[in-house]
Short mmCIF file of C-alpha atoms and ligand atoms in Angstrom, two decimals:
data_model
loop_
_atom_site.label_atom_id
_atom_site.label_comp_id
_atom_site.label_asym_id
_atom_site.label_seq_id
_atom_site.Cartn_x
_atom_site.Cartn_y
_atom_site.Cartn_z
CA UNK A 30 -8.66 -30.50 -70.39
CA UNK A 31 -7.89 -32.67 -67.37
CA UNK A 32 -4.21 -33.20 -66.77
CA UNK A 33 -2.59 -35.23 -64.00
CA UNK A 34 0.81 -34.61 -62.47
CA UNK A 35 2.27 -36.81 -59.76
CA UNK A 36 5.64 -38.13 -58.67
CA UNK A 37 7.74 -40.28 -56.37
CA UNK A 38 11.07 -39.38 -54.79
CA UNK A 39 13.99 -41.61 -55.78
CA UNK A 40 15.08 -42.13 -52.18
CA UNK A 41 15.43 -45.92 -52.40
CA UNK A 42 13.27 -48.81 -51.21
CA UNK A 43 10.02 -48.20 -53.08
CA UNK A 44 7.41 -49.90 -50.95
CA UNK A 45 3.89 -51.22 -50.80
CA UNK A 46 2.63 -47.81 -49.54
CA UNK A 47 4.03 -46.05 -52.62
CA UNK A 48 2.40 -48.73 -54.78
CA UNK A 49 -1.05 -48.85 -53.15
CA UNK A 50 -1.23 -45.16 -52.21
CA UNK A 51 -0.01 -43.82 -55.55
CA UNK A 52 1.41 -45.85 -58.44
CA UNK A 53 -1.39 -48.39 -58.69
CA UNK A 54 -4.00 -45.64 -58.92
CA UNK A 55 -2.06 -43.96 -61.72
CA UNK A 56 -2.25 -47.13 -63.79
CA UNK A 57 -6.05 -46.83 -63.76
CA UNK A 58 -6.09 -43.05 -64.27
CA UNK A 59 -3.87 -43.11 -67.37
CA UNK A 60 -6.87 -44.17 -69.45
CA UNK A 61 -8.96 -41.11 -68.56
CA UNK A 62 -6.45 -38.27 -68.20
CA UNK A 63 -3.42 -36.81 -69.89
CA UNK A 64 -0.78 -38.00 -67.41
CA UNK A 65 2.65 -36.75 -66.43
CA UNK A 66 4.52 -38.98 -63.98
CA UNK A 67 7.74 -37.60 -62.60
CA UNK A 68 10.65 -39.00 -60.62
CA UNK A 69 11.27 -36.06 -58.34
CA UNK A 70 15.04 -36.22 -57.94
CA UNK A 71 15.37 -32.56 -56.85
CA UNK A 72 13.07 -33.35 -53.94
CA UNK A 73 15.29 -36.28 -53.01
CA UNK A 74 18.19 -33.83 -52.54
CA UNK A 75 16.40 -32.17 -49.63
CA UNK A 76 18.09 -34.88 -47.54
CA UNK A 77 21.67 -36.12 -48.13
CA UNK A 78 21.92 -38.67 -50.97
CA UNK A 79 24.75 -40.81 -52.26
CA UNK A 80 25.17 -39.73 -55.94
CA UNK A 81 25.49 -43.26 -57.35
CA UNK A 82 22.52 -44.49 -55.31
CA UNK A 83 20.43 -41.50 -56.40
CA UNK A 84 21.08 -42.33 -60.06
CA UNK A 85 20.22 -46.00 -59.44
CA UNK A 86 17.06 -45.11 -57.49
CA UNK A 87 15.92 -42.76 -60.25
CA UNK A 88 16.06 -45.63 -62.75
CA UNK A 89 14.42 -47.94 -60.19
CA UNK A 90 11.41 -45.64 -59.79
CA UNK A 91 11.08 -45.40 -63.58
CA UNK A 92 11.22 -49.21 -63.76
CA UNK A 93 8.54 -49.44 -61.06
CA UNK A 94 6.20 -47.16 -63.01
CA UNK A 95 6.59 -49.20 -66.18
CA UNK A 96 6.51 -52.60 -64.45
CA UNK A 97 3.33 -51.61 -62.58
CA UNK A 98 1.64 -50.92 -65.91
CA UNK A 99 2.15 -47.26 -66.78
CA UNK A 100 2.50 -46.98 -70.54
CA UNK A 101 5.43 -44.67 -71.42
CA UNK A 102 3.92 -43.97 -74.83
CA UNK A 103 0.59 -42.84 -73.43
CA UNK A 104 2.03 -41.02 -70.39
CA UNK A 105 5.05 -38.79 -69.91
CA UNK A 106 7.65 -40.35 -67.60
CA UNK A 107 10.74 -38.28 -66.79
CA UNK A 108 13.03 -37.11 -64.00
CA UNK A 109 12.44 -33.63 -62.61
CA UNK A 110 15.99 -32.26 -62.89
CA UNK A 111 15.89 -32.70 -66.69
CA UNK A 112 13.31 -29.91 -67.01
CA UNK A 113 14.67 -26.64 -65.62
CA UNK A 114 11.20 -25.06 -65.45
CA UNK A 115 10.60 -26.82 -62.10
CA UNK A 116 13.47 -25.08 -60.31
CA UNK A 117 12.91 -21.74 -62.06
CA UNK A 118 9.19 -21.61 -61.35
CA UNK A 119 9.86 -22.68 -57.78
CA UNK A 120 11.89 -19.49 -57.21
CA UNK A 121 9.19 -17.27 -58.69
CA UNK A 122 6.53 -18.94 -56.53
CA UNK A 123 8.67 -18.82 -53.40
CA UNK A 124 8.71 -15.04 -53.73
CA UNK A 125 4.97 -14.95 -53.16
CA UNK A 126 4.72 -17.65 -50.49
CA UNK A 127 4.45 -16.31 -46.92
CA UNK A 128 6.69 -18.03 -44.36
CA UNK A 129 3.64 -18.59 -42.18
CA UNK A 130 2.24 -21.04 -44.74
CA UNK A 131 5.45 -23.07 -44.75
CA UNK A 132 5.68 -23.02 -40.95
CA UNK A 133 2.48 -25.06 -40.79
CA UNK A 134 3.87 -28.00 -42.81
CA UNK A 135 3.95 -31.08 -40.61
CA UNK A 136 6.27 -33.07 -42.87
CA UNK A 137 9.03 -30.49 -42.38
CA UNK A 138 8.59 -30.72 -38.62
CA UNK A 139 8.77 -34.54 -38.76
CA UNK A 140 11.76 -34.70 -41.09
CA UNK A 141 13.72 -31.85 -39.49
CA UNK A 142 13.16 -33.38 -36.05
CA UNK A 143 14.55 -31.70 -32.97
CA UNK A 144 17.52 -30.08 -34.74
CA UNK A 145 15.51 -27.68 -36.84
CA UNK A 146 18.29 -25.11 -37.19
CA UNK A 147 20.46 -27.71 -38.91
CA UNK A 148 17.78 -28.68 -41.45
CA UNK A 149 18.43 -27.50 -45.00
CA UNK A 150 16.57 -24.64 -46.66
CA UNK A 151 15.58 -27.13 -49.40
CA UNK A 152 13.69 -29.30 -46.92
CA UNK A 153 11.79 -26.25 -45.72
CA UNK A 154 11.05 -25.01 -49.25
CA UNK A 155 10.10 -28.52 -50.53
CA UNK A 156 6.35 -27.74 -50.74
CA UNK A 157 7.01 -24.71 -52.98
CA UNK A 158 9.00 -26.90 -55.39
CA UNK A 159 6.11 -29.37 -55.29
CA UNK A 160 3.70 -26.56 -56.18
CA UNK A 161 6.00 -25.60 -59.09
CA UNK A 162 6.04 -29.24 -60.28
CA UNK A 163 2.28 -29.25 -60.53
CA UNK A 164 1.70 -25.69 -61.75
CA UNK A 165 4.39 -25.84 -64.48
CA UNK A 166 1.99 -28.20 -66.27
CA UNK A 167 -1.19 -26.40 -65.19
CA UNK A 168 -2.20 -29.82 -63.86
CA UNK A 169 -5.83 -30.06 -62.79
CA UNK A 170 -5.59 -33.27 -60.72
CA UNK A 171 -2.91 -34.73 -58.45
CA UNK A 172 -3.31 -38.34 -57.26
CA UNK A 173 -1.34 -38.83 -54.01
CA UNK A 174 -1.39 -40.72 -50.74
CA UNK A 175 -2.95 -39.09 -47.68
CA UNK A 176 0.45 -37.85 -46.40
CA UNK A 177 0.72 -35.36 -49.26
CA UNK A 178 -2.67 -33.74 -48.67
CA UNK A 179 -1.29 -30.75 -46.76
CA UNK A 180 1.34 -30.00 -49.43
CA UNK A 181 -1.33 -30.10 -52.08
CA UNK A 182 -3.49 -27.63 -50.20
CA UNK A 183 -0.48 -25.33 -50.12
CA UNK A 184 -0.03 -25.74 -53.90
CA UNK A 185 -3.64 -24.59 -54.30
CA UNK A 186 -3.00 -21.62 -52.01
CA UNK A 187 0.12 -20.65 -53.98
CA UNK A 188 -1.76 -20.93 -57.31
CA UNK A 189 -4.49 -18.70 -55.84
CA UNK A 190 -1.91 -16.19 -54.54
CA UNK A 191 -0.37 -15.89 -58.03
CA UNK A 192 -3.77 -15.47 -59.70
CA UNK A 193 -4.76 -12.77 -57.20
CA UNK A 194 -1.44 -10.91 -57.32
CA UNK A 195 -1.53 -10.64 -61.11
CA UNK A 196 -5.33 -10.41 -61.36
CA UNK A 197 -5.94 -13.24 -63.78
CA UNK A 198 -7.10 -16.81 -63.83
CA UNK A 199 -3.75 -18.25 -64.86
CA UNK A 200 -3.19 -21.38 -62.80
CA UNK A 201 -6.01 -23.88 -62.26
CA UNK A 202 -6.34 -24.88 -58.59
CA UNK A 203 -5.16 -28.52 -58.63
CA UNK A 204 -7.56 -31.06 -57.13
CA UNK A 205 -6.14 -33.79 -54.88
CA UNK A 206 -7.18 -37.33 -55.78
CA UNK A 207 -6.83 -39.44 -52.66
CA UNK A 208 -8.62 -42.71 -53.13
CA UNK A 209 -8.51 -46.45 -52.66
CA UNK A 210 -8.59 -48.52 -49.50
CA UNK A 211 -4.91 -47.87 -48.73
CA UNK A 212 -4.38 -44.11 -48.76
CA UNK A 213 -2.11 -44.43 -45.73
CA UNK A 214 -0.30 -47.75 -45.36
CA UNK A 215 1.32 -48.03 -41.96
CA UNK A 216 4.63 -49.59 -40.89
CA UNK A 217 4.51 -53.36 -40.30
CA UNK A 218 6.35 -52.78 -37.02
CA UNK A 219 4.40 -49.81 -35.67
CA UNK A 220 0.78 -49.07 -36.52
CA UNK A 221 1.21 -45.42 -35.54
CA UNK A 222 3.85 -44.64 -38.21
CA UNK A 223 3.41 -44.65 -41.96
CA UNK A 224 5.31 -47.14 -44.07
CA UNK A 225 8.24 -45.12 -45.35
CA UNK A 226 11.28 -45.51 -47.60
CA UNK A 227 13.50 -43.87 -45.02
CA UNK A 228 12.46 -46.09 -42.07
CA UNK A 229 15.67 -47.72 -40.86
CA UNK A 230 13.93 -50.97 -39.89
CA UNK A 231 13.84 -53.23 -42.99
CA UNK A 232 11.00 -55.25 -41.49
CA UNK A 233 8.79 -52.15 -41.37
CA UNK A 234 7.98 -52.25 -45.07
CA UNK A 235 7.51 -54.54 -48.04
CA UNK A 236 9.65 -53.28 -50.89
CA UNK A 237 8.39 -53.56 -54.46
CA UNK A 238 11.49 -55.60 -55.34
CA UNK A 239 11.27 -58.07 -52.42
CA UNK A 240 11.10 -61.72 -53.50
CA UNK A 241 8.39 -64.07 -52.29
CA UNK A 242 10.49 -65.45 -49.44
CA UNK A 243 11.24 -62.01 -48.02
CA UNK A 244 7.62 -60.88 -48.39
CA UNK A 245 6.49 -63.99 -46.46
CA UNK A 246 9.09 -63.40 -43.74
CA UNK A 247 8.16 -59.74 -43.28
CA UNK A 248 4.46 -60.49 -43.05
CA UNK A 249 5.04 -63.34 -40.57
CA UNK A 250 7.09 -60.89 -38.45
CA UNK A 251 4.54 -58.07 -38.75
CA UNK A 252 3.44 -56.82 -35.34
CA UNK A 253 -0.04 -58.01 -34.30
CA UNK A 254 -1.88 -58.72 -31.07
CA UNK A 255 -2.92 -62.04 -29.50
CA UNK A 256 -6.68 -61.71 -30.20
CA UNK A 257 -8.22 -63.35 -33.27
CA UNK A 258 -9.58 -61.07 -36.00
CA UNK A 259 -12.90 -59.44 -35.02
CA UNK A 260 -16.03 -59.41 -37.15
CA UNK A 261 -16.55 -55.65 -37.36
CA UNK A 262 -14.34 -52.85 -38.68
CA UNK A 263 -15.26 -50.77 -35.60
CA UNK A 264 -13.52 -53.34 -33.40
CA UNK A 265 -10.27 -52.72 -35.31
CA UNK A 266 -10.17 -49.08 -34.24
CA UNK A 267 -8.12 -49.83 -31.15
CA UNK A 268 -5.92 -52.36 -32.94
CA UNK A 269 -3.87 -50.27 -35.43
CA UNK A 270 -1.51 -53.04 -36.59
CA UNK A 271 -4.38 -55.46 -37.29
CA UNK A 272 -6.34 -52.67 -38.95
CA UNK A 273 -3.37 -51.90 -41.21
CA UNK A 274 -2.96 -55.52 -42.32
CA UNK A 275 -6.68 -55.83 -43.10
CA UNK A 276 -6.46 -52.58 -45.10
CA UNK A 277 -3.48 -53.92 -47.06
CA UNK A 278 -5.31 -57.18 -47.78
CA UNK A 279 -8.40 -55.29 -48.95
CA UNK A 280 -6.39 -52.98 -51.21
CA UNK A 281 -4.45 -55.85 -52.77
CA UNK A 282 -7.63 -57.87 -53.31
CA UNK A 283 -9.46 -54.84 -54.69
CA UNK A 284 -12.30 -55.15 -52.19
CA UNK A 285 -13.69 -53.21 -49.23
CA UNK A 286 -12.21 -53.57 -45.74
CA UNK A 287 -15.54 -55.05 -44.61
CA UNK A 288 -15.38 -57.75 -47.29
CA UNK A 289 -11.75 -58.54 -46.47
CA UNK A 290 -12.49 -58.79 -42.75
CA UNK A 291 -15.52 -61.00 -43.35
CA UNK A 292 -13.24 -63.66 -44.88
CA UNK A 293 -11.09 -63.91 -41.75
CA UNK A 294 -13.35 -62.92 -38.83
CA UNK A 295 -12.72 -65.15 -35.82
CA UNK A 296 -9.56 -66.64 -37.32
CA UNK A 297 -6.09 -66.27 -35.85
CA UNK A 298 -3.33 -64.16 -37.37
CA UNK A 299 -1.22 -67.07 -38.63
CA UNK A 300 -3.98 -68.11 -41.07
CA UNK A 301 -4.61 -64.51 -42.10
CA UNK A 302 -0.92 -63.73 -42.56
CA UNK A 303 -0.48 -66.78 -44.79
CA UNK A 304 -3.29 -65.57 -47.05
CA UNK A 305 -1.89 -62.01 -47.00
CA UNK A 306 1.57 -63.29 -48.00
CA UNK A 307 0.17 -65.30 -50.89
CA UNK A 308 -1.83 -62.32 -52.13
CA UNK A 309 1.13 -59.92 -51.78
CA UNK A 310 3.36 -62.30 -53.73
CA UNK A 311 0.67 -62.68 -56.39
CA UNK A 312 0.45 -58.90 -56.91
CA UNK A 313 4.03 -57.76 -56.27
CA UNK A 314 5.95 -60.82 -57.51
CA UNK A 315 5.24 -60.05 -61.13
CA UNK A 316 6.03 -56.33 -60.76
CA UNK A 317 9.32 -57.00 -58.92
CA UNK A 318 10.39 -59.51 -61.60
CA UNK A 319 9.60 -57.03 -64.37
CA UNK A 320 11.51 -54.27 -62.52
CA UNK A 321 14.58 -56.51 -62.27
CA UNK A 322 14.32 -57.33 -65.98
CA UNK A 323 14.05 -53.64 -66.94
CA UNK A 324 16.92 -52.62 -64.67
CA UNK A 325 19.26 -55.21 -66.17
CA UNK A 326 19.44 -53.04 -69.30
CA UNK A 327 19.43 -49.37 -68.31
CA UNK A 328 19.66 -48.05 -71.90
CA UNK A 329 15.96 -48.69 -72.44
CA UNK A 330 14.92 -46.83 -69.27
CA UNK A 331 17.26 -43.91 -70.03
CA UNK A 332 15.77 -43.57 -73.51
CA UNK A 333 12.25 -43.43 -72.02
CA UNK A 334 13.34 -40.77 -69.51
CA UNK A 335 15.07 -38.67 -72.16
CA UNK A 336 12.06 -38.71 -74.46
CA UNK A 337 9.77 -38.03 -71.48
CA UNK A 338 11.84 -34.97 -70.49
CA UNK A 339 11.55 -33.57 -74.02
CA UNK A 340 7.79 -34.00 -73.97
CA UNK A 341 7.54 -32.52 -70.45
CA UNK A 342 9.70 -29.51 -71.35
CA UNK A 343 7.51 -28.82 -74.38
CA UNK A 344 4.62 -28.22 -71.95
CA UNK A 345 6.40 -26.65 -68.97
CA UNK A 346 8.80 -24.22 -70.66
CA UNK A 347 6.06 -22.19 -72.41
CA UNK A 348 4.15 -21.98 -69.09
CA UNK A 349 7.33 -20.71 -67.40
CA UNK A 350 7.85 -18.12 -70.16
CA UNK A 351 4.31 -16.86 -69.68
CA UNK A 352 4.85 -16.60 -65.92
CA UNK A 353 8.08 -14.65 -66.56
CA UNK A 354 6.20 -12.26 -68.84
CA UNK A 355 3.33 -11.82 -66.36
CA UNK A 356 5.81 -11.24 -63.54
CA UNK A 357 7.62 -8.54 -65.50
CA UNK A 358 10.90 -10.30 -66.16
CA UNK A 359 12.37 -8.93 -69.36
CA UNK A 360 13.19 -11.51 -72.04
CA UNK A 361 14.96 -9.40 -74.71
N1 AQP B 200 2.69 -45.24 -46.41
C1 AQP B 200 2.08 -44.75 -47.48
N2 AQP B 200 0.79 -45.07 -47.74
C2 AQP B 200 0.15 -44.58 -48.85
N3 AQP B 200 0.77 -43.77 -49.75
C3 AQP B 200 2.05 -43.43 -49.52
N4 AQP B 200 2.93 -42.67 -50.20
C4 AQP B 200 4.12 -42.64 -49.55
N5 AQP B 200 4.04 -43.39 -48.44
C5 AQP B 200 2.77 -43.89 -48.39
C6 AQP B 200 2.62 -41.98 -51.45
O1 AQP B 200 3.60 -42.35 -52.40
C7 AQP B 200 3.85 -41.24 -53.27
C8 AQP B 200 5.30 -40.97 -53.36
O2 AQP B 200 5.82 -40.59 -52.10
P1 AQP B 200 7.21 -39.83 -52.06
O3 AQP B 200 8.27 -40.66 -52.65
O4 AQP B 200 7.07 -38.50 -52.68
O5 AQP B 200 7.59 -39.54 -50.60
P2 AQP B 200 6.93 -39.69 -49.25
O6 AQP B 200 5.48 -39.38 -49.27
O7 AQP B 200 7.76 -38.89 -48.27
O8 AQP B 200 7.11 -41.23 -49.09
P3 AQP B 200 8.06 -42.10 -48.28
O9 AQP B 200 7.96 -43.45 -48.86
O10 AQP B 200 7.77 -41.99 -46.83
O11 AQP B 200 9.50 -41.55 -48.60
P4 AQP B 200 10.59 -40.89 -47.68
O12 AQP B 200 10.91 -41.87 -46.61
O13 AQP B 200 11.75 -40.67 -48.64
O14 AQP B 200 10.01 -39.63 -47.15
C9 AQP B 200 3.06 -40.05 -52.73
O15 AQP B 200 1.85 -39.93 -53.46
C10 AQP B 200 2.76 -40.46 -51.32
O16 AQP B 200 1.56 -39.89 -50.84
#
């Protein structure tokens, strides 16, 4: 059986990168896989969070999933902290994860910055919790953006380490699914940095809840260069901001980068940006409106999350029990 697990952190400001790199792909995949989509609130705690904002962001991510087209009847949608198997399995897996594996994780280095000694243990152990998220469901496939590739390789290594230690084929090695034309959407202000929820510059990203005016403004202000658009993708290699905008256009239009570029080759950025704004509003406007509608009445979202947690626990808790038995933990 093919089962998908994936998630988004409720850290505020869901953006176009989260949509194109992850959520939009899930909408397609839900028809071919058994799908579990999580709001990973325990991961959010690896950096300081305001409690009220964390609760609001958790509902906002759930609203984004549903507004984007994920069917809560067909798929399981829930928040991570509601199923204790994630945290419990994470401990058991951390006991067989060598420090050397975690020391290689680039996201920890980026997020901890220069003051590594002050970074929390949770931030360091984040990839083990992510492995537990996936393995608690024996998920076979994990659709993510490019930035999560390294963590997913670690999840495979940890699954393999468990299987070897206890000499059985218990956990499947989860396959990453990184696809689409926008696996790494970059900041609108800096083509060398990925678009991120935690970027302090509001103009760096398009949020899923931005209205049409704000989307237009952000795209008009997006960093570009003075040259018109070239006619080959190769010529975009040295122009990261232009390359990023062409990639976003292609992903939103559902076409290749080549096809997107062919429409605008030789034209200046003001014409291209106008078309990109119109397309962004066409795709995101509806989703943002639906998110606002869903969030106006939180009872509906909470009921979906509660039911989702029950369905998730019914899968994950028996897996955890088996792991406890295999590991030798007595359950009298
Ligand atoms: N810029 C991006 N381009 C493509 N995909 C992206 N994803 C994130 N940013 C981009 C994908 O979205 C999913 C959820 O990501 P996450 O919430 O777990 O956290 P993240 O990867 O750390 O994303 P952010 O937005 O940068 O959040 P913060 O600022 O809180 O760290 C994942 O599948 C991810 O690949």
